[in-house]
XYZ file of C-alpha atoms in Angstrom:
634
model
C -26.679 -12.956 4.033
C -24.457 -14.518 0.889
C -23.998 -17.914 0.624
C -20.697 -17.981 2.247
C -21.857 -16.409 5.529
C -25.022 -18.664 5.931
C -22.202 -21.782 5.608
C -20.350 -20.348 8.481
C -23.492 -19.756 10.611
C -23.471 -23.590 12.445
C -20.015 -21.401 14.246
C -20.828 -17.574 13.296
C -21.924 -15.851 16.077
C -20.857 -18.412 18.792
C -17.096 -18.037 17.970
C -16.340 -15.336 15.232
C -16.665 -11.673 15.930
C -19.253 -9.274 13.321
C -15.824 -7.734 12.407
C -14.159 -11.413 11.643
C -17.731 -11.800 8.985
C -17.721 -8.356 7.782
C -14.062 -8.317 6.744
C -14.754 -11.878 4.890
C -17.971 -10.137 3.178
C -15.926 -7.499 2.341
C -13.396 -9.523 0.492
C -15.870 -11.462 -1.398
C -18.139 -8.290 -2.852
C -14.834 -6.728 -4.055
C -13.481 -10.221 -5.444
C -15.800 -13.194 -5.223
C -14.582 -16.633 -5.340
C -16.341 -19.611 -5.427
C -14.760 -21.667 -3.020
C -16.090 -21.712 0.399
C -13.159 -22.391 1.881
C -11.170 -19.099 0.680
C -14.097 -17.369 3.252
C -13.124 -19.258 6.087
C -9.513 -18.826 5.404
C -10.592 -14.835 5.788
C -13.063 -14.640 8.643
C -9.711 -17.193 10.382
C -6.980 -15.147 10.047
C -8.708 -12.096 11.541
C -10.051 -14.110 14.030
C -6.827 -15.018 15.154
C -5.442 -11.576 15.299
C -8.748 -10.588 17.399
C -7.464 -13.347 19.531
C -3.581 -12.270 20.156
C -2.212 -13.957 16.955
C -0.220 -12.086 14.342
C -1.534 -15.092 11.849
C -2.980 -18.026 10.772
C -0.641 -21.118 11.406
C -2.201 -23.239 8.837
C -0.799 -26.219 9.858
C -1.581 -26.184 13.061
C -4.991 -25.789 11.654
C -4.919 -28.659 9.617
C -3.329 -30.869 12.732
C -5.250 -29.400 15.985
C -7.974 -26.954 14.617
C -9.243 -26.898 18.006
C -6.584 -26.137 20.249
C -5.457 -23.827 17.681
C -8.944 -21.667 17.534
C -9.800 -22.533 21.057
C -12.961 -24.303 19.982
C -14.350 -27.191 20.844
C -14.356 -30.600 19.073
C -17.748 -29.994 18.034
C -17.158 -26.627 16.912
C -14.050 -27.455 14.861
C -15.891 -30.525 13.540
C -18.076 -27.472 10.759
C -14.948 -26.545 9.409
C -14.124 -27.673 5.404
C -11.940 -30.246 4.709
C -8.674 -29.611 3.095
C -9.012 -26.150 4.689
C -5.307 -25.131 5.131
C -4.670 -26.478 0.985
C -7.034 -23.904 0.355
C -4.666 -21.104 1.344
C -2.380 -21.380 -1.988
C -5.230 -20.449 -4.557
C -6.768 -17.551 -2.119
C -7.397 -14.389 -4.977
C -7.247 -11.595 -1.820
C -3.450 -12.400 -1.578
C -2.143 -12.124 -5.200
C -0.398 -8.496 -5.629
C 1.698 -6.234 -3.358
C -1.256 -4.914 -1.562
C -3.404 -7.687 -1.149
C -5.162 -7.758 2.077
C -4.433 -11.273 2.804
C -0.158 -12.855 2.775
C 0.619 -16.026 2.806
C 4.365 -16.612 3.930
C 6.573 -19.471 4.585
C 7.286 -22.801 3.002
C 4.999 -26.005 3.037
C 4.489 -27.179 5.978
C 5.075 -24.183 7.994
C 2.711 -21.502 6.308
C 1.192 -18.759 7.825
C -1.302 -16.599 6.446
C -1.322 -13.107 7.804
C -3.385 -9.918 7.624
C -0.972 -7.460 5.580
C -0.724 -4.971 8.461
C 0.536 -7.672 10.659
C 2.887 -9.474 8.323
C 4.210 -6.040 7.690
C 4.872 -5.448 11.226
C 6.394 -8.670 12.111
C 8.943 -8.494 9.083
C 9.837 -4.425 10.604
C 10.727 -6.215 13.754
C 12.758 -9.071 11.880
C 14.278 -6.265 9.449
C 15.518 -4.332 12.607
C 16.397 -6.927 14.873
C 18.995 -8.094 12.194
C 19.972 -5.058 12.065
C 21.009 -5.027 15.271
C 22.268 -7.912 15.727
C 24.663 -7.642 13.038
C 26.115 -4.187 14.244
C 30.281 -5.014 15.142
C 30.644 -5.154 18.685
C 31.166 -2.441 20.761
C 34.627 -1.349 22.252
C 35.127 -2.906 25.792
C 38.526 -2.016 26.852
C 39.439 -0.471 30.285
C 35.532 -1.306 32.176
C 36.708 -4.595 33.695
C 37.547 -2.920 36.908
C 34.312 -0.753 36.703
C 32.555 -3.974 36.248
C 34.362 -5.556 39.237
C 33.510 -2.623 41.474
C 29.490 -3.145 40.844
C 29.962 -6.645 40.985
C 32.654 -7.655 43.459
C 34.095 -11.143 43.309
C 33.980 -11.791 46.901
C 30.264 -10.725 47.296
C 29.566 -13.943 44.835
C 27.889 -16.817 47.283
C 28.337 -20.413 46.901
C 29.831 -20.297 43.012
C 26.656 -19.381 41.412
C 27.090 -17.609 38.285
C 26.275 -13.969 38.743
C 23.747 -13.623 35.795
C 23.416 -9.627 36.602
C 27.155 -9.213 35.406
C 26.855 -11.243 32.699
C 23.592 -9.021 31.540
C 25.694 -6.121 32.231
C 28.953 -7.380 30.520
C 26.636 -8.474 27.252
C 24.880 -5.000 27.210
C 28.011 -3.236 27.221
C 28.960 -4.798 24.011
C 25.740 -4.487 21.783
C 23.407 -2.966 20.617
C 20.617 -4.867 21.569
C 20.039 -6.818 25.135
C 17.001 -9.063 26.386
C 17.198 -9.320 30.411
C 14.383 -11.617 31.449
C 13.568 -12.969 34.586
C 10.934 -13.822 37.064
C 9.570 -11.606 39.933
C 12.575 -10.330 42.542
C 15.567 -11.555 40.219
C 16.907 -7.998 39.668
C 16.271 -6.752 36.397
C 15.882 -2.840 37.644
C 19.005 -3.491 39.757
C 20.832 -4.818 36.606
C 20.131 -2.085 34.403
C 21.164 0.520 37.118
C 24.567 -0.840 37.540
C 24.569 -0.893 33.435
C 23.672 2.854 33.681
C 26.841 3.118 35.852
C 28.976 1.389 33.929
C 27.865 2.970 30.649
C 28.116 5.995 32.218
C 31.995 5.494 33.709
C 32.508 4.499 30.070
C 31.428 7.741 28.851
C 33.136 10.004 31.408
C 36.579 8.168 30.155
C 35.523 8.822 26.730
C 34.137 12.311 27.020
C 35.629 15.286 25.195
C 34.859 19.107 26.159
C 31.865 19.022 23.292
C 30.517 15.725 24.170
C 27.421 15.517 25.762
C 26.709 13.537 28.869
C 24.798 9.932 28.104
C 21.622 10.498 27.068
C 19.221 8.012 28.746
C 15.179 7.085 27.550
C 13.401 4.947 30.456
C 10.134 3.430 29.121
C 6.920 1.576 30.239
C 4.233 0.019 28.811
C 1.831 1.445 31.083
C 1.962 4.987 33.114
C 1.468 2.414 36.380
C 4.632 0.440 34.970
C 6.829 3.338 34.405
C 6.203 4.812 37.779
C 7.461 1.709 38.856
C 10.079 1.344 37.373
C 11.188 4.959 38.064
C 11.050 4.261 42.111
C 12.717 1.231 41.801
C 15.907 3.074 39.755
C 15.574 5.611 42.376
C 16.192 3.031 44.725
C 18.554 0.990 43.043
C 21.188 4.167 42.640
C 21.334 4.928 45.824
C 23.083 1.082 46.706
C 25.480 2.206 43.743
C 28.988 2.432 45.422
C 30.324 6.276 45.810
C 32.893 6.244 42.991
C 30.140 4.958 40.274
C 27.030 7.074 41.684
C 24.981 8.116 38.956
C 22.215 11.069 39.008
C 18.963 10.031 38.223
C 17.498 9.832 34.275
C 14.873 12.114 33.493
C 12.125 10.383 34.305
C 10.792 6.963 32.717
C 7.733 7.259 29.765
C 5.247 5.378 28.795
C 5.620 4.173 25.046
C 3.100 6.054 23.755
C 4.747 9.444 24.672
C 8.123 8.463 24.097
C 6.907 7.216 20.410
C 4.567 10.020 20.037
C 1.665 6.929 19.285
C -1.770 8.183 18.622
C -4.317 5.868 16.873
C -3.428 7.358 13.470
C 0.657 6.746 14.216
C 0.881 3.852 11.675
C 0.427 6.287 8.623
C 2.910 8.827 10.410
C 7.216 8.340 10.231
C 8.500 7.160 13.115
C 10.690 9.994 14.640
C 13.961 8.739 15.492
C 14.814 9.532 19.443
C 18.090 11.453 20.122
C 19.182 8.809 22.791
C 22.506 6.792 23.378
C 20.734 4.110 25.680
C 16.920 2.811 25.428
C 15.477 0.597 28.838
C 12.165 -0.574 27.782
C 10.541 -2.142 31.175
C 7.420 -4.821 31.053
C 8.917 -5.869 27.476
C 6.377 -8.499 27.604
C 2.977 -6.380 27.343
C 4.356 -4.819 24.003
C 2.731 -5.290 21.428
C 3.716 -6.118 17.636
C 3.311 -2.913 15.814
C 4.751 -1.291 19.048
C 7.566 -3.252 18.940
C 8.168 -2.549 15.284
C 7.487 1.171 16.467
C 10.040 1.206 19.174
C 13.037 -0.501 16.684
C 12.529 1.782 13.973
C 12.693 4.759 16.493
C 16.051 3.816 18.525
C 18.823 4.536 16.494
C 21.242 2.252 15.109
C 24.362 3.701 17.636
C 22.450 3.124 20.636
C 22.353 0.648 22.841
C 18.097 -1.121 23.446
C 17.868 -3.076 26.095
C 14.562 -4.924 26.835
C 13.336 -6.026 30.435
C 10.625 -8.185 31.084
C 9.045 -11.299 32.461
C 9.163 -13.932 29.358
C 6.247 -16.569 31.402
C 4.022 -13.672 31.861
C 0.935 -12.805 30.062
C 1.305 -11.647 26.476
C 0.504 -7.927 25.288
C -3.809 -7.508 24.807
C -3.034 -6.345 21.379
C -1.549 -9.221 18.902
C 2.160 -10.516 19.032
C 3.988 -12.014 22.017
C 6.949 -10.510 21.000
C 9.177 -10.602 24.121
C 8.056 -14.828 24.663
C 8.991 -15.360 21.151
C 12.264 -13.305 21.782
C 13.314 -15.195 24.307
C 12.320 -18.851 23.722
C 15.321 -20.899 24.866
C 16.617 -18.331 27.649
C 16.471 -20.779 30.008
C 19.179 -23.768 28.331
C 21.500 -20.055 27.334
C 22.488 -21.269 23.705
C 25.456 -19.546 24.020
C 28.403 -19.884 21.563
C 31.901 -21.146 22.505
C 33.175 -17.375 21.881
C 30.457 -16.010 23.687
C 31.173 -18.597 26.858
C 35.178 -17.305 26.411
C 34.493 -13.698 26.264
C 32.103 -13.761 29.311
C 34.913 -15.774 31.244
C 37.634 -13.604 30.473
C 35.746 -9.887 31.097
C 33.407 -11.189 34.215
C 35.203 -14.721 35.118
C 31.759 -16.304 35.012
C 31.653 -19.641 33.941
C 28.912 -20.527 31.728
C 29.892 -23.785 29.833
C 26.798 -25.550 30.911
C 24.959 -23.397 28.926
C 26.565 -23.608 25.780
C 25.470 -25.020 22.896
C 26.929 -27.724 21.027
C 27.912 -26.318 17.943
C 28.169 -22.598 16.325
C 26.116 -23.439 13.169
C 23.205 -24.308 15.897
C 23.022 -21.077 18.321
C 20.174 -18.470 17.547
C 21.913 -14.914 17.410
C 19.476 -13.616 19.807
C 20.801 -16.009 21.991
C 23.984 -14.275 22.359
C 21.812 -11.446 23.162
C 20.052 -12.564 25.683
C 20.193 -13.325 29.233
C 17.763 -14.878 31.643
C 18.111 -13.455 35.202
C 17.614 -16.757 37.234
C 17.344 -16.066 41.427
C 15.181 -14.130 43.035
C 15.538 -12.097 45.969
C 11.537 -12.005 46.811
C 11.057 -15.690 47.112
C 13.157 -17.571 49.200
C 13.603 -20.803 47.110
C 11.512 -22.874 50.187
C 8.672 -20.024 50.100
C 5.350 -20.634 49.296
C 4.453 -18.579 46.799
C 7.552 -19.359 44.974
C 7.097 -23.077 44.921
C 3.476 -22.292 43.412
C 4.647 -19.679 40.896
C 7.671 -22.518 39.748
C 5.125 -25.435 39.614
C 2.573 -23.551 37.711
C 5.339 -21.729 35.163
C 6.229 -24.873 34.401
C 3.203 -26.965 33.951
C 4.067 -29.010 36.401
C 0.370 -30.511 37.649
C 1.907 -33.102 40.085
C 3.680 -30.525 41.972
C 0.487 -28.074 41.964
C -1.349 -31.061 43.494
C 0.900 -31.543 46.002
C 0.608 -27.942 46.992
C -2.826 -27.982 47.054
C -2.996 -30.583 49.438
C -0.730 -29.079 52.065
C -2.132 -26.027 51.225
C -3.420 -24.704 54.886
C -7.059 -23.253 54.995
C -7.209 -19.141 55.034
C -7.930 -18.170 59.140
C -7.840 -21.245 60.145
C -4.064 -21.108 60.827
C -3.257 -21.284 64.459
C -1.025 -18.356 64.877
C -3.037 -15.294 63.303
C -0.217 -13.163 63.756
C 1.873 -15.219 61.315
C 0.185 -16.958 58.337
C 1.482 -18.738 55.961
C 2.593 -16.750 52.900
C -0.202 -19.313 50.715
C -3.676 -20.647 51.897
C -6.408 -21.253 50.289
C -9.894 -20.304 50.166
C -12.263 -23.040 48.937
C -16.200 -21.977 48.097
C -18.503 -22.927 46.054
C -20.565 -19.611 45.602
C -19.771 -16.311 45.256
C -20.364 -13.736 47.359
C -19.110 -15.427 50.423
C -18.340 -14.814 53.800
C -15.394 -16.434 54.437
C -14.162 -13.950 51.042
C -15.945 -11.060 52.505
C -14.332 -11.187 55.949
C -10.645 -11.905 54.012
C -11.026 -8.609 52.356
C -11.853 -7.085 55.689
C -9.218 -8.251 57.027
C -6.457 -7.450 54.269
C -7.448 -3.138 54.292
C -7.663 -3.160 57.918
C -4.634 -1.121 58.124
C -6.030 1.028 55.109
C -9.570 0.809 56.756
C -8.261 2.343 60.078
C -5.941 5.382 58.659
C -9.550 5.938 56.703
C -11.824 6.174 59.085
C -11.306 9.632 60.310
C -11.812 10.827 56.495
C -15.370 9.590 56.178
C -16.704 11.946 58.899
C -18.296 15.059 58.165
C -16.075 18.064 57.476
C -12.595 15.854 57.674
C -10.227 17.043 55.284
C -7.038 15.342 53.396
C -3.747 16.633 53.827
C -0.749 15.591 50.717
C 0.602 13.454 53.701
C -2.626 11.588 54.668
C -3.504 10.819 50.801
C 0.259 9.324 50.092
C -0.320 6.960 53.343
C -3.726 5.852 51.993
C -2.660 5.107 48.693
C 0.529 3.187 49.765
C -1.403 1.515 52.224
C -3.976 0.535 49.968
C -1.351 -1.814 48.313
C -1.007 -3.721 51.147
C -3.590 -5.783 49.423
C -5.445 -6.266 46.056
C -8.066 -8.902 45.012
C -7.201 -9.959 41.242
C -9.600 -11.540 39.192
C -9.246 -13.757 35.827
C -12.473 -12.609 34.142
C -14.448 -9.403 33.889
C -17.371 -10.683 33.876
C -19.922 -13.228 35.997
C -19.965 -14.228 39.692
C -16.483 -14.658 39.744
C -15.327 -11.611 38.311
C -14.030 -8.643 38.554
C -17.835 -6.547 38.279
C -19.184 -8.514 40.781
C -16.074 -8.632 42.647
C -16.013 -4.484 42.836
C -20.037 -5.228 43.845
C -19.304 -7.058 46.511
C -16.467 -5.361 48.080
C -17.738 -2.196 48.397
C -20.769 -3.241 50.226
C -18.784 -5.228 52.779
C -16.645 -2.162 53.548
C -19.441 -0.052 54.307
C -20.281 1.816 50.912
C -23.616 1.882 49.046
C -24.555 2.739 45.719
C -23.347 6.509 45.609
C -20.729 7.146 42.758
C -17.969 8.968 44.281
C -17.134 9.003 47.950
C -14.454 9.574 50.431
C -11.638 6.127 50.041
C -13.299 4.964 46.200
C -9.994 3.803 44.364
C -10.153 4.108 40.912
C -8.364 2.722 37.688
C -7.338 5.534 34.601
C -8.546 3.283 31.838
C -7.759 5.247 29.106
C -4.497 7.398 28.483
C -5.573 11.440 29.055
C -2.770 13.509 28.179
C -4.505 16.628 29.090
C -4.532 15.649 33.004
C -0.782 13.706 32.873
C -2.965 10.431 33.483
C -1.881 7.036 31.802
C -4.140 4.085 31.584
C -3.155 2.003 34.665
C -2.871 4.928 36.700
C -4.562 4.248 40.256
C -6.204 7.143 42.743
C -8.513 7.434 45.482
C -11.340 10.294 45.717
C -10.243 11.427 49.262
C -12.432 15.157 50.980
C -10.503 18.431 50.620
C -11.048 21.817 51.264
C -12.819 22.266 48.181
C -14.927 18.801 48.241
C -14.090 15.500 46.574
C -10.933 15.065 45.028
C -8.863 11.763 43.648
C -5.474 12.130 44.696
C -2.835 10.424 42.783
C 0.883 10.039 43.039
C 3.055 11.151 40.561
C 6.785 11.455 41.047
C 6.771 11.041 44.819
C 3.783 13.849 45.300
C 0.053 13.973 45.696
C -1.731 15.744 42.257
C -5.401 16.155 42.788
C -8.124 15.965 40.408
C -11.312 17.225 39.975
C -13.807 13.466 39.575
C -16.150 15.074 37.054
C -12.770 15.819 34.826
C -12.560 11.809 34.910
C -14.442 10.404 32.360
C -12.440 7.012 31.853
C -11.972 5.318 35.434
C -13.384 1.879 37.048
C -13.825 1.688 40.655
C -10.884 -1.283 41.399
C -11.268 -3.252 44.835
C -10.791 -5.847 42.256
C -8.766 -6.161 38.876
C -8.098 -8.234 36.082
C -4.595 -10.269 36.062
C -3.634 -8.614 33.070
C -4.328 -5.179 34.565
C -2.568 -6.031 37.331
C 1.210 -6.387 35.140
C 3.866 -4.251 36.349
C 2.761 -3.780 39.635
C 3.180 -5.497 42.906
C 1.299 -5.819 46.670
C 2.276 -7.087 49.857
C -0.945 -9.632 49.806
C -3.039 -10.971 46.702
C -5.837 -12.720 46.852
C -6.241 -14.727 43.550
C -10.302 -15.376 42.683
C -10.139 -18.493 40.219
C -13.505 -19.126 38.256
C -15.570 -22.125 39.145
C -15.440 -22.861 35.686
C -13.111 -23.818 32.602
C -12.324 -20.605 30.482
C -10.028 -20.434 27.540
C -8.528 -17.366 29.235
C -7.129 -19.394 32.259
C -3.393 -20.579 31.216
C -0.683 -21.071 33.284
C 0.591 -17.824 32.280
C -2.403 -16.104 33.542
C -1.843 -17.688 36.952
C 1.445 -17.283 37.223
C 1.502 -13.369 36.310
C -1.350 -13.365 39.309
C 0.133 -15.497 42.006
C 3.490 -13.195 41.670
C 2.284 -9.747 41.980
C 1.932 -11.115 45.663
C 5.055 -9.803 47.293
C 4.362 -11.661 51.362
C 0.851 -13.437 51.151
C -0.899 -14.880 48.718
C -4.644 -16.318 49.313
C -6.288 -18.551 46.417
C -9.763 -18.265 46.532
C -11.012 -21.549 44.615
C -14.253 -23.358 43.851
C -13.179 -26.663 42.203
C -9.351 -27.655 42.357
C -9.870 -29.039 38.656
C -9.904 -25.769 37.147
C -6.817 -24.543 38.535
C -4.866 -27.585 37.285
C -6.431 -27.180 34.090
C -4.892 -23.622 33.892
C -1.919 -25.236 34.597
C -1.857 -27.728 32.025
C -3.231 -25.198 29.282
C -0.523 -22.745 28.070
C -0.331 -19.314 25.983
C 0.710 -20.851 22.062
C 0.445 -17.732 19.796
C 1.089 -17.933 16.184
C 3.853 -15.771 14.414
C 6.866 -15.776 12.400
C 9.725 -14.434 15.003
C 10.515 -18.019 15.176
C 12.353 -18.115 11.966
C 14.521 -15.510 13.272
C 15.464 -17.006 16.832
C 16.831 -19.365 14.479
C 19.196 -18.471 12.905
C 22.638 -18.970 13.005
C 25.549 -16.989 13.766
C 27.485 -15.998 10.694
């Protein structure tokens, strides 16, 4: 052990990663320096991209080292003083391909690890790009616009954000639709679709192609998604705008052609005119830069997704950063005009004060703002706007009107939020709401686990939508309040014991396996056949059946983490909160949770304290998108 690692030892092991110390030690044999602090400064910065960050804010370091690291006082007591000065003589940054950057101006430096500087000026270098594109033509699709939107169907003067999205994609390049749970993003893009495609059948020629349309995912569970719900969405589309379906959506990886050596490969540009990226928010930073530099320049991008939800696993939190602001609009006095005159949608109270002040993204972007899923007196809605905003009074208050889980007095119609409140895990009380949230599942089941039964296409597509009736979600992997012990648990109080596969196990793809068509995310459920066990899953509307020993990356998922559970949705959720503090419970984290819960929502807490410290704790990742989201309008 050199010098340098025995001074980081009083933190080493208890906060920093081998690979955080290894890439410091690495640094140091090839170039040694003799200040300590040029170490730290290393082992930090990949630290922080271990942890979600595409850098090292250094001064948030040198004002809130803590909060920043998500340390401890006493932990961020060991580190040196005048850390963050250090940065400027650092040796592993001088030249083009130094491992280490350091970008920005005093105080608002970041120091980066060169891959992820790289990636985050890509994104900046083609989101200019785009943004800077003239305007597309517009003439003649008012009265297409009118017919998807009708001016009479508009309820109590609210401004009809999903023709403004649609109105503001039509004209660029580039679109950001966020928007909370229910609020019609899928629904937007489909009339968009129609619209682009009325557009085109105007415009067409006898050698001009039809519109060709990419739908993307995230996740193979995400694109499914977001295929049915297009599927769905077209067939409201009135007769004179119907539209046939896209081919069907991708996840990124495919569409991208990703594999874990992409990043030395070019990125091949798609032959597209329109680009829907779905879940914007679990992608990534070197995805992101991925997916810019492979849409071409003529065609329109537009990016849906959730800003308040949980970031991507992988560093960046690209889409959040995107779309900071959404919420006030920022948009310029031209930008307010146009919108009136093409959609006659008032927007003047979100308009900012002055041209030289609006971000150009702004102008971009559009924040889808009521929701069709929660009634604005539900339940779960109230909890999912108190939490998304911080607000701890509010959660409070909830809490203490919360009703008890079976204790309400009318079984047959519980509230759509009630809490759960144990101190132990496994419980009863838990135990017999699981019970009670498959019975439906349990019952079309039972005739399956008898000897001999076998599983017709028809059967397995009830099971599996059935299934989703309800879903225990977990914050952590690991300990009593987790998801292993969670998965434990369950299966013993349905009736299973320790056997590996057996008739009704639901399992999670975990990693992607081209050579069956699974993505990671993908859910079955080993169901008997003919020919013995097989997981059936759903793909495209049908039952595809597997052989389990060809499945050599699944987890049996009764329960799942949060952030596994992004992009998809269940009629009832039961939310298992830790009896303990964790730096991974933010507001963010509960709010993804509490709204994948479509009707019912159960919160299954040991100490009320944690949950408002979750609420009070948010999702601050460092990065440089700010300094676009900034800028003006030229």
């Amino acid at each position: 052990m050199n010098r340098s690692t025995a001074q980081l030892k009083p933190l080493g092991l208890e906060a920093c990663t081998a690979l955080d110390l290894a890439f410091a030690d690495f640094l140091q044999a090839q170039d040694p320096s003799s200040d300590p602090r040029h170490y730290w400064l290393a082992v930090l910065t990949s630290y922080q991209m271990g942890r979600g960050h595409t850098c090292l804010d250094l001064q948030a370091l040198q004002d809130q080292a803590a909060a920043l690291l998500g340390w401890t006082a006493a932990q961020a007591q060991v580190l040196p003083a005048d850390l963050s000065a250090a940065a400027a003589s650092l040796p592993w940054r001088v030249g083009d391909g130094a491992p280490l950057v350091l970008a920005g101006k005093t105080p608002l430096q970041r120091l980066y690890l060169r891959r992820a500087y790289q990636a985050e000026q890509d994104v900046m270098r083609a989101l200019r790009a785009r943004l800077t594109q003239p305007l597309l033509e517009t003439r003649g699709w008012v009265a297409h616009l009118n017919a998807l939107f009708p001016p009479d169907a508009q309820q109590n003067g609210q401004i009809d954000w999903q023709k403004v999205a649609c109105a503001l994609a039509a004209r660029s390049s580039l679109t950001l639709i966020t928007g909370g749970p229910g609020t019609g993003k899928t629904t937007t893009v489909v009339r968009l679709l129609a619209l682009l495609t009325a557009q085109a059948r105007l415009q067409q020629s006898p050698m001009k192609t039809p519109l060709r349309i990419r739908l993307a995912a995230p996740t193979g569970k995400a694109a499914s998604r977001l295929g049915a719900s297009i599927q769905s969405a077209i067939a409201h589309l009135p007769s004179a705008l119907h539209i046939d379906p896209p081919a069907a959506p991708e996840t990124l990886h495919r569409l991208l052609h990703f594999t874990p050596d992409a990043p030395l490969r070019e990125v091949p540009e798609l032959a597209c005119d329109v680009v829907v990226v779905d879940e914007a928010s679990m992608i990534d930073l070197e995805m992101m830069a991925r997916l810019l530099a492979a849409v071409p320049l003529s065609a329109r991008l537009i990016l849906l997704g959730d800003k308040d939800q949980l970031a991507s696993v992988e560093a960046g939190a690209v889409m959040a950063q995107l779309c900071e602001g959404a919420d006030q609009g920022g948009y310029t006095a031209s930008t307010v005009d146009w919108i009136q005159v093409h959609t006659g949608q008032d927007l003047r109270q979100f308009a900012t004060a002055s041209d030289c002040a609006s971000s150009w993204l702004a102008q971009h972007t559009v924040m889808l703002r009521h929701s069709r899923r929660f009634a604005a007196n539900s339940g779960i809605g109230q909890w999912a706007q108190g939490v998304n905003a911080g607000d701890t009074r509010t959660v409070k208050t909830l809490l203490t009107h919360c009703p008890i889980a079976q204790t309400a007095q009318d079984p047959l119609f519980p509230p759509d939020v009630d809490l759960l409140s144990v101190q132990r895990m496994p419980h009863p009380a838990v135990a017999m709401t699981v019970q009670q949230g498959w019975t439906r599942w349990l019952t079309l089941l039972q005739a399956l686990r008898k000897p001999q039964a076998v599983c017709s296409d028809a059967q397995a597509l009830l099971l599996i939508e059935s299934f989703a009736d309800f879903q225990v979600l977990c914050a952590l992997r690991s300990g009593p309040w987790g998801v292993d012990n969670m998965n434990f648990c369950i299966s013993r109080w349905l009736g299973w014991g320790a056997e590996l596969w057996f008739s009704g196990r639901p399992v999670m793809v975990t990693r992607n396996d081209p050579n069956l068509k699974l993505m990671n995310g993908d859910v079955g459920m080993c169901l008997p056949t003919a020919n013995g066990l097989r997981v059936a899953f759903v793909q495209a509307g049908h039952i595809r059946w597997v052989l389990p020993t060809r499945l050599d990356a699944v987890e049996t998922v009764w329960a799942m983490t949060v952030h596994k559970s992004q992009g998809s949705e269940f009629s009832h959720v039961m939310l298992v909160v830790p009896d303990m503090p964790s730096p991974v419970l933010t507001r963010e984290l509960m709010y993804t949770g509490m709204t994948r819960a479509k009707k019912r929502l159960t919160l299954v807490l040991a100490s009320q304290s944690v949950l408002l410290q979750a609420t009070a704790a948010r999702v601050m990742r460092s990065g440089g998108l700010f300094e676009l989201t900034g800028e003006s309008v030229e």
